[in-house]
Coordinates of C-alpha atoms in Angstrom, one line a residue:
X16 CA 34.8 -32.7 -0.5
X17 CA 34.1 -30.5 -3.8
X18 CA 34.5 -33.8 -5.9
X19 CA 32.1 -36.1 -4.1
X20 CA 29.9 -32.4 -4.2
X21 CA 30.2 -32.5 -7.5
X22 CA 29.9 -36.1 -8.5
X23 CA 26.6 -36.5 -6.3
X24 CA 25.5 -33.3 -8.3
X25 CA 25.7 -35.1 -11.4
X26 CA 23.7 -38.1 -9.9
X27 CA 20.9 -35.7 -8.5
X28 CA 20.3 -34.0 -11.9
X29 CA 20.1 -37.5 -13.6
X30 CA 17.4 -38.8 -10.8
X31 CA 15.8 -35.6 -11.0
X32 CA 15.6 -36.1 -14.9
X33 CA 13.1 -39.0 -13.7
X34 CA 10.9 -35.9 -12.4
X35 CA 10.2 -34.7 -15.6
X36 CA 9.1 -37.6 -17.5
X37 CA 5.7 -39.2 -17.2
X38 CA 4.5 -41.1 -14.1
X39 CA 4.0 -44.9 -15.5
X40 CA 2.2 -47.6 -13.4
X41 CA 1.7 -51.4 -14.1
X42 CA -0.4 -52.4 -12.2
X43 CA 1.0 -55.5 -10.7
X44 CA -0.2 -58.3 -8.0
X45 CA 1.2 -56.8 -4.7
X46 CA 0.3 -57.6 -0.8
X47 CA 1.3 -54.3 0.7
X48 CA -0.1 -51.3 -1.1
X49 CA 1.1 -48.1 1.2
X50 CA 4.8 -48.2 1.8
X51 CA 6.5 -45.6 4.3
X52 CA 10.4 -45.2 3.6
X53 CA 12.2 -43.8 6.4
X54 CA 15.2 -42.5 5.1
X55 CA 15.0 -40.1 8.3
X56 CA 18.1 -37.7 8.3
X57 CA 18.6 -37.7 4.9
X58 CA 21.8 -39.0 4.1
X59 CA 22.6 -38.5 0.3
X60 CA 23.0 -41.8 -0.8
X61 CA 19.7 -43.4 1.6
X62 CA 18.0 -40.6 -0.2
X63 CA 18.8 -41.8 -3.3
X64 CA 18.5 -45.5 -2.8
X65 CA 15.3 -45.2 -1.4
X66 CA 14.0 -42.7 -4.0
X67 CA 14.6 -45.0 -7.1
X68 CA 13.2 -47.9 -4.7
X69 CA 10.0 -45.6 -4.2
X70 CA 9.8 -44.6 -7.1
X71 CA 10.2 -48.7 -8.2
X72 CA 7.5 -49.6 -6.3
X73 CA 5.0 -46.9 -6.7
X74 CA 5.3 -47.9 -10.7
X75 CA 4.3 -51.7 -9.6
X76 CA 1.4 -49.7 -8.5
X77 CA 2.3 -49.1 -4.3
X78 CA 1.3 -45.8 -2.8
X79 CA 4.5 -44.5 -1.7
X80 CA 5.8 -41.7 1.4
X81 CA 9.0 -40.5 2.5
X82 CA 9.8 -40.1 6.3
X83 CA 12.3 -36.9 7.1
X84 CA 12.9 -35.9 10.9
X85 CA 13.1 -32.4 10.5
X86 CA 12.9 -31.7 13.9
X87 CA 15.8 -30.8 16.6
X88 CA 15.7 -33.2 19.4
X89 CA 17.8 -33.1 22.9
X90 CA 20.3 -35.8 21.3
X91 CA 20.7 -37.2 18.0
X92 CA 22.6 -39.6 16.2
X93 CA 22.9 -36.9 13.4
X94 CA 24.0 -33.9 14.8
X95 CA 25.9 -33.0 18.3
X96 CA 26.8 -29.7 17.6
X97 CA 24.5 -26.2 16.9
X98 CA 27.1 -26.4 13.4
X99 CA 26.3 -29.0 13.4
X100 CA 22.4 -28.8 13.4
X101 CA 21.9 -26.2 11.1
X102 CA 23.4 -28.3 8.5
X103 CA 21.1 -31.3 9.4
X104 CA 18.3 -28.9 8.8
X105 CA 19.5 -27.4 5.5
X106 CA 20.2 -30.9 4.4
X107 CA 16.7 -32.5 5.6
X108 CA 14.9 -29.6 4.4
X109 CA 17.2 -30.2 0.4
X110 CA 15.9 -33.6 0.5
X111 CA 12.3 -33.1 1.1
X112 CA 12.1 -30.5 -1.5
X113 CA 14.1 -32.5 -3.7
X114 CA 11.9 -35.5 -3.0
X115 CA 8.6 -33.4 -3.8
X116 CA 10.3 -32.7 -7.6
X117 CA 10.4 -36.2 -8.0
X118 CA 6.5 -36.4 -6.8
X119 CA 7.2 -38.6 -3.8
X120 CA 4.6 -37.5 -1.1
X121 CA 6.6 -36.6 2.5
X122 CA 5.7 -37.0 6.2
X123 CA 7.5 -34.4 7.9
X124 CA 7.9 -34.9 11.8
X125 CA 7.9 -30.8 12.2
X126 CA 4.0 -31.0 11.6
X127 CA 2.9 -33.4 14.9
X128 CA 3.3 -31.7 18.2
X129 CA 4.8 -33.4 21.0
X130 CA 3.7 -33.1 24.8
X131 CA 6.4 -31.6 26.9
X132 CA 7.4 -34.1 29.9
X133 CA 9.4 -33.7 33.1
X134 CA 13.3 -34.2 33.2
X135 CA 14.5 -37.5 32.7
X136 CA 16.4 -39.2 35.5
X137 CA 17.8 -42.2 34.3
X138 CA 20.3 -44.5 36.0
X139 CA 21.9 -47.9 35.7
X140 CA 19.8 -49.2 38.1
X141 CA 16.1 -48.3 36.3
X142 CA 17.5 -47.6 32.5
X143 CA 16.6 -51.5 31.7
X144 CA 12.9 -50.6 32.4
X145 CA 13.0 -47.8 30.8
X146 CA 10.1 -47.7 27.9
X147 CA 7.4 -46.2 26.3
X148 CA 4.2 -48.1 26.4
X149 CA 5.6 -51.1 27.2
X150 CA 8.1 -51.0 24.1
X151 CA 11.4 -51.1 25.8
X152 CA 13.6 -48.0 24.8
X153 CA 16.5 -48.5 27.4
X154 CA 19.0 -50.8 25.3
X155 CA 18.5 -48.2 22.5
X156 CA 19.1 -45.2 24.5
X157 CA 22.4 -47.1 26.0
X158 CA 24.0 -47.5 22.6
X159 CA 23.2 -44.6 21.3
X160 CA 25.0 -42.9 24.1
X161 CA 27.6 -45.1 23.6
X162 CA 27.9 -44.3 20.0
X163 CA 27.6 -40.3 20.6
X164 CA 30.5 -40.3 22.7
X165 CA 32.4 -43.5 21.2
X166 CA 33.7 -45.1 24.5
X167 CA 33.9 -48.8 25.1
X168 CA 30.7 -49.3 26.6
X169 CA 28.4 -47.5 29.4
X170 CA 30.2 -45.1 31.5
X171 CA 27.9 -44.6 34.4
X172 CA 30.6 -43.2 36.6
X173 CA 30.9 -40.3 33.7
X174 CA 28.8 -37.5 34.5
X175 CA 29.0 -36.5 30.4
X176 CA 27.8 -39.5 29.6
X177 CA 24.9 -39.6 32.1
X178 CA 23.8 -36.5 31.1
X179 CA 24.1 -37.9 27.5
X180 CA 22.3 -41.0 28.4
X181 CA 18.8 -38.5 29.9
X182 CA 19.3 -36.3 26.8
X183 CA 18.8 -38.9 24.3
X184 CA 16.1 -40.7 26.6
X185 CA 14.4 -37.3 26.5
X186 CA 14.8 -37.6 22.6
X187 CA 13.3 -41.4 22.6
X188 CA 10.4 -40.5 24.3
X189 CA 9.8 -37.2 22.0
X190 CA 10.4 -40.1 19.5
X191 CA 8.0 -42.6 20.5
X192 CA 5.2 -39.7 20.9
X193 CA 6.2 -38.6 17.2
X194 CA 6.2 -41.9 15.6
X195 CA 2.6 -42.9 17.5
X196 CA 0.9 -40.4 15.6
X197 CA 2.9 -40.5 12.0
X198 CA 1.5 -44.3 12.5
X199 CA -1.8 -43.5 13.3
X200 CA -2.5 -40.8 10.9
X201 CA -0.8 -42.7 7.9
X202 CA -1.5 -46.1 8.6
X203 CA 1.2 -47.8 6.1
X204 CA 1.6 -51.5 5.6
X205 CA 4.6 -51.7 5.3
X206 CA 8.0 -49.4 6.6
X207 CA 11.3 -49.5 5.2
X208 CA 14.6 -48.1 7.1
X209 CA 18.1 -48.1 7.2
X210 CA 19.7 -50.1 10.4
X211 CA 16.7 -50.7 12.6
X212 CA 19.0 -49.9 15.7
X213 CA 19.8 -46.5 17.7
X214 CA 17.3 -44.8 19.1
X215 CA 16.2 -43.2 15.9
X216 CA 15.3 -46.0 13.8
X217 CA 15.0 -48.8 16.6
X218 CA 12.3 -47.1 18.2
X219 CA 10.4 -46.5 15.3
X220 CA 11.2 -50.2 14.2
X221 CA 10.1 -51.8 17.9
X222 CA 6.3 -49.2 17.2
X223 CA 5.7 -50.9 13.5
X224 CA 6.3 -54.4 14.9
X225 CA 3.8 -53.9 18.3
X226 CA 1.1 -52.8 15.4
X227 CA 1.7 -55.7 13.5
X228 CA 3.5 -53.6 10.9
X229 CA 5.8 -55.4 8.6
X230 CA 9.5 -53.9 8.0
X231 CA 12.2 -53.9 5.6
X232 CA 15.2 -53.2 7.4
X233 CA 18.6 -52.8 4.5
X234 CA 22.0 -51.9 5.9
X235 CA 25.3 -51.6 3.3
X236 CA 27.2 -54.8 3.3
X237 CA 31.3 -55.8 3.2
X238 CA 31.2 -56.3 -1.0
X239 CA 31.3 -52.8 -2.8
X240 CA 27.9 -51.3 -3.8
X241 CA 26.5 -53.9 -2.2
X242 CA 23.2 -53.8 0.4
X243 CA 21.4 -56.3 3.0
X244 CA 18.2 -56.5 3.2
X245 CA 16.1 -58.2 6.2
X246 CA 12.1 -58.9 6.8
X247 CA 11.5 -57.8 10.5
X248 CA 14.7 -57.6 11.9
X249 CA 17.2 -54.4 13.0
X250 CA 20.7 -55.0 11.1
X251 CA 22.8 -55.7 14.5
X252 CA 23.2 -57.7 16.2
X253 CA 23.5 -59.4 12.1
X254 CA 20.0 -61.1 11.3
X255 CA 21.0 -65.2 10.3
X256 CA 17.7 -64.3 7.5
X257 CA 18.0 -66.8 5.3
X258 CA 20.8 -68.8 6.5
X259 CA 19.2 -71.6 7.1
X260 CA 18.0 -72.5 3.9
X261 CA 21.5 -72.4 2.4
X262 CA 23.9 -74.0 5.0
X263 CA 23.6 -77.5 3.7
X264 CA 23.6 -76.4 -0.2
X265 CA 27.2 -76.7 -2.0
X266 CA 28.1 -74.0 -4.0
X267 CA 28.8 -74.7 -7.7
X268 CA 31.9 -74.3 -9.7
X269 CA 30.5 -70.4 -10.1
X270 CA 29.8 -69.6 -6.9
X271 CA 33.4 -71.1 -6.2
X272 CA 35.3 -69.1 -8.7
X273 CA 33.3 -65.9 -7.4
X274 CA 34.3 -66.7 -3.6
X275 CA 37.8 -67.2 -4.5
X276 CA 38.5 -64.2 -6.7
X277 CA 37.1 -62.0 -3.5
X278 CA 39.3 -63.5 -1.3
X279 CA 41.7 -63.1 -3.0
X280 CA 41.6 -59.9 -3.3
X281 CA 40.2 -59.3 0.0
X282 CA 43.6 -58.4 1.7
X283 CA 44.1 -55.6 0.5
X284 CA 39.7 -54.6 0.1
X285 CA 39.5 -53.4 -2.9
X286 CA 36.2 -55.0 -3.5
X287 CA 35.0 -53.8 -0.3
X288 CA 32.9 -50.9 0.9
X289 CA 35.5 -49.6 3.6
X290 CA 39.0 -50.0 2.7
X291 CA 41.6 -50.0 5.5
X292 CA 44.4 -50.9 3.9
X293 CA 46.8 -49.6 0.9
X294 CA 48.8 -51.8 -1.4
X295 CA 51.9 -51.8 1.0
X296 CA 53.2 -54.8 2.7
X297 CA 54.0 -53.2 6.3
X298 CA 55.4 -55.2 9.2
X299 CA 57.5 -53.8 11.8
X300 CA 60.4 -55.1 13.1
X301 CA 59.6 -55.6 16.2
X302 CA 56.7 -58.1 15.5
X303 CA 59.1 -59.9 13.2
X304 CA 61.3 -60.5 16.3
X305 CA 58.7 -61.6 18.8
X306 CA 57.4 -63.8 16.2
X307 CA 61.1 -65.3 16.4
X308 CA 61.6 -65.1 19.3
X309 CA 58.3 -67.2 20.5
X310 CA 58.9 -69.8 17.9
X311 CA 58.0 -73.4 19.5
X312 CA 55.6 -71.7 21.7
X313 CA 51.6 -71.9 20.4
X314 CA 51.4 -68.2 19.5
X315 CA 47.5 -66.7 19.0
X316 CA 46.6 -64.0 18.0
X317 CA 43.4 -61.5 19.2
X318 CA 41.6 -59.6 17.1
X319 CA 39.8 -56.6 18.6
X320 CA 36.7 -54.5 17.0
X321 CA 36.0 -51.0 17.4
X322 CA 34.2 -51.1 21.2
X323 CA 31.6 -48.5 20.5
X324 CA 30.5 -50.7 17.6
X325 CA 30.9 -54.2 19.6
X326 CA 28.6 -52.8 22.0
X327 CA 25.5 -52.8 19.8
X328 CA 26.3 -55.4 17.2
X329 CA 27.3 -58.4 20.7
X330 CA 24.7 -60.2 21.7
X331 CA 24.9 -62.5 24.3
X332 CA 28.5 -62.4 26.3
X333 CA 30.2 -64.4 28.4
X334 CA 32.5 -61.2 29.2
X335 CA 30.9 -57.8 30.4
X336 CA 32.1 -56.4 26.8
X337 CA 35.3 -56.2 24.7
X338 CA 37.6 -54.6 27.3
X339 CA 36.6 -57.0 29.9
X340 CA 37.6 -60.0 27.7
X341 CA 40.9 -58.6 26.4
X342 CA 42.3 -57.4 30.2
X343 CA 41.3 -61.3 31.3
X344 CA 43.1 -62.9 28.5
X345 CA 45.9 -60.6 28.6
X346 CA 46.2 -61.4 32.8
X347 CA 45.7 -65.5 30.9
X348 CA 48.8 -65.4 29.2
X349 CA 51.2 -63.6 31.8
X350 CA 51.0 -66.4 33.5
X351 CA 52.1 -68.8 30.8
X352 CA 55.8 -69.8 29.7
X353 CA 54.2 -72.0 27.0
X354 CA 52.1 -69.6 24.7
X355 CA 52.7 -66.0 23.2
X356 CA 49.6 -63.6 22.3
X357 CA 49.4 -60.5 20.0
X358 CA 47.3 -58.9 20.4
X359 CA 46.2 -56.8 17.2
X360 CA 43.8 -53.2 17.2
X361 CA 41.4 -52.5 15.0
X362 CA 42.5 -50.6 12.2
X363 CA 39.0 -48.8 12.1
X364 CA 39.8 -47.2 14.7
X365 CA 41.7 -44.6 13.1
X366 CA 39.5 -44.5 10.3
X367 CA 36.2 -43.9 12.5
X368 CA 38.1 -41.6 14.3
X369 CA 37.7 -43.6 17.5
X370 CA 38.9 -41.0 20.4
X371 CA 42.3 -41.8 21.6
X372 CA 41.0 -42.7 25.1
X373 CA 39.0 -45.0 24.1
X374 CA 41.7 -47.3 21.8
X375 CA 42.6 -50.5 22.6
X376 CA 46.0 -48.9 22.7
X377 CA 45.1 -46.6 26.0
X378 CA 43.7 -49.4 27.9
X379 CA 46.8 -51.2 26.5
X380 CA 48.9 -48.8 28.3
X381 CA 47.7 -49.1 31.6
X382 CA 48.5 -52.7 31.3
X383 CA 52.0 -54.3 32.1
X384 CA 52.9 -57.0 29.1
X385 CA 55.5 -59.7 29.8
X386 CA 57.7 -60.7 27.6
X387 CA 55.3 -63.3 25.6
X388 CA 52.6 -60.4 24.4
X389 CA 52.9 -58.1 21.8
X390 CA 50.5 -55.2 20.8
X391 CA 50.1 -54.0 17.2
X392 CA 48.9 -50.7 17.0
X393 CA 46.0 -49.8 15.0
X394 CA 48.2 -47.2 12.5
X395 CA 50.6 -49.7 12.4
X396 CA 49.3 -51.1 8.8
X397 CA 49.6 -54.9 9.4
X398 CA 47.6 -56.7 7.3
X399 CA 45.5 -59.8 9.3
X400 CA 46.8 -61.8 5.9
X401 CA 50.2 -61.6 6.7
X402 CA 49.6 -62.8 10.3
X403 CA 47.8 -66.0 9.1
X404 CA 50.6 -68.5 8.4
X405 CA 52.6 -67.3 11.2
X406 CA 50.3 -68.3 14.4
X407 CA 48.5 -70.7 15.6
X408 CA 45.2 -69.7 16.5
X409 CA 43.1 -66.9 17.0
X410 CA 41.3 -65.4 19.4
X411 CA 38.0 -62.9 18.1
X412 CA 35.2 -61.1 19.4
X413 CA 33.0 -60.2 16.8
X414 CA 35.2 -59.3 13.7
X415 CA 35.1 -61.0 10.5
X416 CA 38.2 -62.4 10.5
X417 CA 37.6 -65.1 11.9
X418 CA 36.0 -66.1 8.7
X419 CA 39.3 -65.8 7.0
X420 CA 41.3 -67.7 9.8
X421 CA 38.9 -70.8 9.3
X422 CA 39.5 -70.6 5.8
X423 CA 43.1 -70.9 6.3
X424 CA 42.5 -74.2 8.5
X425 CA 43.6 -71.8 11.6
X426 CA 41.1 -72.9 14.7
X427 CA 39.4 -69.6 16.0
X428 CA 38.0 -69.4 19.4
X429 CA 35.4 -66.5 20.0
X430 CA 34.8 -64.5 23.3
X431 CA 31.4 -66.0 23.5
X432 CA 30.0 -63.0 21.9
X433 CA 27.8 -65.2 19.8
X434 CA 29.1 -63.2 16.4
X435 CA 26.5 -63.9 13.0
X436 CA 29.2 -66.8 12.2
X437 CA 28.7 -68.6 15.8
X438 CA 27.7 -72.3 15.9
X439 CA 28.4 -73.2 12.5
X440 CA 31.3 -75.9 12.8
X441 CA 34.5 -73.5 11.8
X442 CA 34.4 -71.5 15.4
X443 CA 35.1 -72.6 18.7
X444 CA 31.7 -70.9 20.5
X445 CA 32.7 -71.2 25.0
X446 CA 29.5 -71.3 27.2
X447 CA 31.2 -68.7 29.7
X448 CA 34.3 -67.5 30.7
X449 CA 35.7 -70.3 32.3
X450 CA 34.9 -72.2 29.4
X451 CA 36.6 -70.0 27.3
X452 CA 39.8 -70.6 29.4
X453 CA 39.5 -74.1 29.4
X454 CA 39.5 -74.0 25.5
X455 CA 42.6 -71.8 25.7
X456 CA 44.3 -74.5 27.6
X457 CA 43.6 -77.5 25.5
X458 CA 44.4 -75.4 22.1
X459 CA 48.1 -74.8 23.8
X460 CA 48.0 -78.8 25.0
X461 CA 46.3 -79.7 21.8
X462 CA 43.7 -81.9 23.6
X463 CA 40.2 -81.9 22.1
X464 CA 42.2 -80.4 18.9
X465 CA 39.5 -78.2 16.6
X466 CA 40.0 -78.5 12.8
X467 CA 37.2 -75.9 11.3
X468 CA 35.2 -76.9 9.1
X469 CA 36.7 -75.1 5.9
X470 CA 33.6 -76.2 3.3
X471 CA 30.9 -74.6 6.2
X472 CA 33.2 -71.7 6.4
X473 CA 33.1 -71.5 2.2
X474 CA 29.5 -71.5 2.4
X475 CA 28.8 -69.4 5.5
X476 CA 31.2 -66.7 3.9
X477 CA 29.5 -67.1 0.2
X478 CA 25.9 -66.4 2.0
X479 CA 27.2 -63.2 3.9
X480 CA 28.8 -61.9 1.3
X481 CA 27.4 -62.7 -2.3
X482 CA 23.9 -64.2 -1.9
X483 CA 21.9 -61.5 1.0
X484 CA 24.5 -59.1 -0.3
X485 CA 22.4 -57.8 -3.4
X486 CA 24.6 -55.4 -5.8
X487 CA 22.7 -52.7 -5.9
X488 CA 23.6 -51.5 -9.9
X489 CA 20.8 -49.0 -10.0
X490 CA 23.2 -46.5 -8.6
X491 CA 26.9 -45.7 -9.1
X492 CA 28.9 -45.5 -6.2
X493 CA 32.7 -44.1 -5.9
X494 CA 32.4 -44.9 -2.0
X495 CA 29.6 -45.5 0.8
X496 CA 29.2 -41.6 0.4
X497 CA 29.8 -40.0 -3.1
X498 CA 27.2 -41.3 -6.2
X499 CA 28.9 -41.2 -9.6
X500 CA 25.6 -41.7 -11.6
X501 CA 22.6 -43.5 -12.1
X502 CA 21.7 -46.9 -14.4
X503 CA 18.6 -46.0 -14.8
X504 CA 17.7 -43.1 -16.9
X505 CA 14.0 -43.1 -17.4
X506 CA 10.5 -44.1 -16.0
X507 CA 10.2 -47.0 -18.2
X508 CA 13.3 -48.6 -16.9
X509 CA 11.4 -48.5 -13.4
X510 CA 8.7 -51.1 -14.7
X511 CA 9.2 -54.8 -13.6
X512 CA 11.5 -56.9 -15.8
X513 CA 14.2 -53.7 -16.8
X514 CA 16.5 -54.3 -13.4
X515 CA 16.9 -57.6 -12.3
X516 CA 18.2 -55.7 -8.8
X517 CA 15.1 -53.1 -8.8
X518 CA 12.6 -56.3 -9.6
X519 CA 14.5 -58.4 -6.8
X520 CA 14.2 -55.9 -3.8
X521 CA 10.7 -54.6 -5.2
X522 CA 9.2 -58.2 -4.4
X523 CA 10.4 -58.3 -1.2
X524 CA 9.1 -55.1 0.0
X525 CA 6.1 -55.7 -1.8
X526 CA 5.1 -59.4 -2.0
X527 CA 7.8 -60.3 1.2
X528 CA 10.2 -62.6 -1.5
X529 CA 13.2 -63.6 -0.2
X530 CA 16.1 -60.7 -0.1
X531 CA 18.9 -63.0 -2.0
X532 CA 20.4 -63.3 -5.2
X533 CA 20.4 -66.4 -7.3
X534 CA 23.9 -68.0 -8.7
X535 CA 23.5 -70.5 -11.4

């Protein structure tokens, strides 16, 4: 904790170098002249980022604001605790100060009053109409209760959770009133946020779009140091963007040699944002012996995500949610003498710091396996590479390996979830459950065989992860929340043609260019 202190110390006195110089505008051809950054709760590195973006486009001649919400709400997705607040408001009340230094105007939500309203009463039966001025606010409020207590999906039989579920509804209204007015009063052209989801940034995100607002949504991506960026979109469930303009184009011997040195070192994530995995090679012994054991049986293998997160980022389902689909295909396979399934937790889990209760190994444990299933535990360090040239197929919700499966020729089938990589020719995508099941049966008959298309799955995987995943070199970052230093160390270096990154994400959220970056 002292070290990323320090080391984001070192990155604030550079930026705040930047304060000290003088202001320099270029007047450049731009469409949207008054840009609101919503950096909200003030995360360090947001703060950052969307400082030297500011600051960026306010010298290619933008009027620029910063958004804080330093205001204490029923429910929020930044603090739970009364700890827990005061920090929020010592760290919120750091940035905007910090933010005036660097002579970036704020908009601070403690200066609009908001009308008091009756106690929320909100149930499963009327949360689905539950909006604010016809903007609906009851899919946000559900997975932001959800993600505050990190449970698999809504727990209406939970009085904790229902309680939950009015506080933060109390907090989207307060919201809506809030952002209403900033709006109003400010009148921007353009917004940009963080995630676009949750009720703190969805609601505001769902406001800008009724007005006709345009929005820049950026969320980080898999690469290290590396950000999305989306035109009028929230970041889950994942935006296609710009897919469509690259899924019939080859890549070149480049774009090859960059694709395979990632995944090739993609086992162990080094490259990577999150990193779940050391450099050991862990399998236990008792996966080595079922994976003996079922030998001339079609083995698959499911992949589960971290249900808190599935909730928000699944869009259309043929199961209820994750839980639903692995206690069905679990009961599938009891029943079979022909197939084996492990079935394999989400190693995020323990990273995220997922509550016990809500594991895939406690719902695993209120299940009977037979013989032909096996669970890996999410501590258990087995890497998905290691699996691949030992089964057959696999079985995902939402996660990302089913990339990597296809890639290895390995025919995926998905819960139906409709994951970003749905539909695309190297992922078996059922219509409904019993469709699912019916693909089950003729993978383990090998009727109707599916061969995934590897060269889609090359190019699907090269989009996702190289082209809308721009490195962001303006900034040095150790991890997703300690900055080592800065890359740009004066105003000059601001101006257009000095950061081919800065000049790329400048002319989106000015002139709307496209959010990608060019391989030649």
């Amino acid at each position: 904790m002292l070290k990323k202190h320090l080391r984001n110390k070192v990155a604030r006195k550079e930026l705040l170098n930047l304060a000290k110089q003088a202001v320099i505008v270029e007047e450049t051809q731009i469409k949207y002249k008054k840009i609101l950054f919503c950096p909200l709760n003030g995360t360090t590195v947001n703060t950052y980022r969307e400082s030297i973006l500011a600051l960026g486009c306010e010298a290619r001649g933008a009027s620029v604001e910063m958004l804080y919400l330093d205001s204490i709400f029923e429910s929020s997705e930044f603090y739970k605790s009364t700890s827990e607040r005061l920090i929020y408001k010592f760290k919120v009340n750091k940035n905007i100060s910090y933010c005036k230094k660097l002579g970036i105007p704020t908009v601070k939500s403690s200066n609009f009053n908001i009308e008091k309203r009756d106690k929320l009463q909100l149930t499963e039966s009327n949360i689905n109409e539950f909006n604010y001025n016809g903007i609906l606010l009851g899919d946000l409020v559900l997975a932001s209760s959800v993600r505050a207590h990190l449970c698999n999906s809504a727990e209406w039989h939970n009085p904790a959770f229902v309680d939950t579920i009015n506080k933060v509804g109390a907090s989207a209204i307060k919201l809506a009133q809030l952002y209403d007015k900033i709006l109003t009063q400010h009148q921007p052209d353009k917004l940009v946020m963080s995630h676009g989801m949750y009720v703190s940034w969805g609601v505001l995100f769902r406001l800008a779009r009724k007005r006709g607002i345009d929005v820049v949504v950026y969320s980080s991506s898999y690469r290290k140091n590396s950000i999305r960026f989306y035109h009028n979109a929230p970041a889950a469930p994942f935006p296609l963007a710009d897919w469509g303009l690259y899924k019939d184009v080859p890549l070149n011997a480049l774009e090859n040699k960059l694709l395979d040195e990632y995944i090739k070192g993609r086992e162990k994530q080094k490259d990577d944002n999150i990193s779940l995995f050391d450099d050991r090679t862990v399998v236990p012994d008792h996966l080595k012996e079922f994976i003996e054991e079922n030998k001339g049986k079609k083995i698959f293998c499911l992949f589960t995500n971290i249900a808190w997160d599935a909730f928000a980022f699944s869009k259309g389902n043929s199961f209820g949610d994750m839980i639903e689909w692995l206690d069905e295909t679990i009961d599938f396979f009891k029943t079979r003498k022909d197939a084996a399934l492990i079935v394999k937790a989400h190693p995020a889990e323990e990273h995220f710091k997922t509550p016990v209760e809500y594991r895939v190994k406690s719902f695993i444990a209120t299940k009977k396996l037979s013989a032909n299933i096996k669970f890996i535990k999410e501590d258990e360090e087995v890497k998905p590479f290691w699996l691949y040239d030992k089964i057959d197929f696999g079985l995902i919700h939402i996660s990302t390996v089913a990339i990597e499966m296809a890639l290895q020729g390995i025919p995926v089938l998905t819960s139906g979830a409709n994951g970003h990589y749905s539909h695309n020719g190297f992922t078996v995508d059922p219509e409904s459950k019993k469709d699912y099941f019916n693909h089950i049966e003729n993978l383990i008959k090998q009727e109707n065989y599916f061969v995934p298309d590897i060269k889609k799955a090359r190019e699907y995987m090269f989009f996702r992860f190289f082209r809308e995943a721009i490195e962001f070199d303006v900034i040095k970052l150790k991890n997703l929340s300690t900055i080592e230093g800065l890359n740009i160390k004066n105003r000059k270096e601001l101006l257009k043609g000095n950061n081919k990154t800065l000049d790329l994400i400048c002319e989106g959220i000015l002139n709307n260019g496209k959010f990608i970056t060019e391989y030649e």
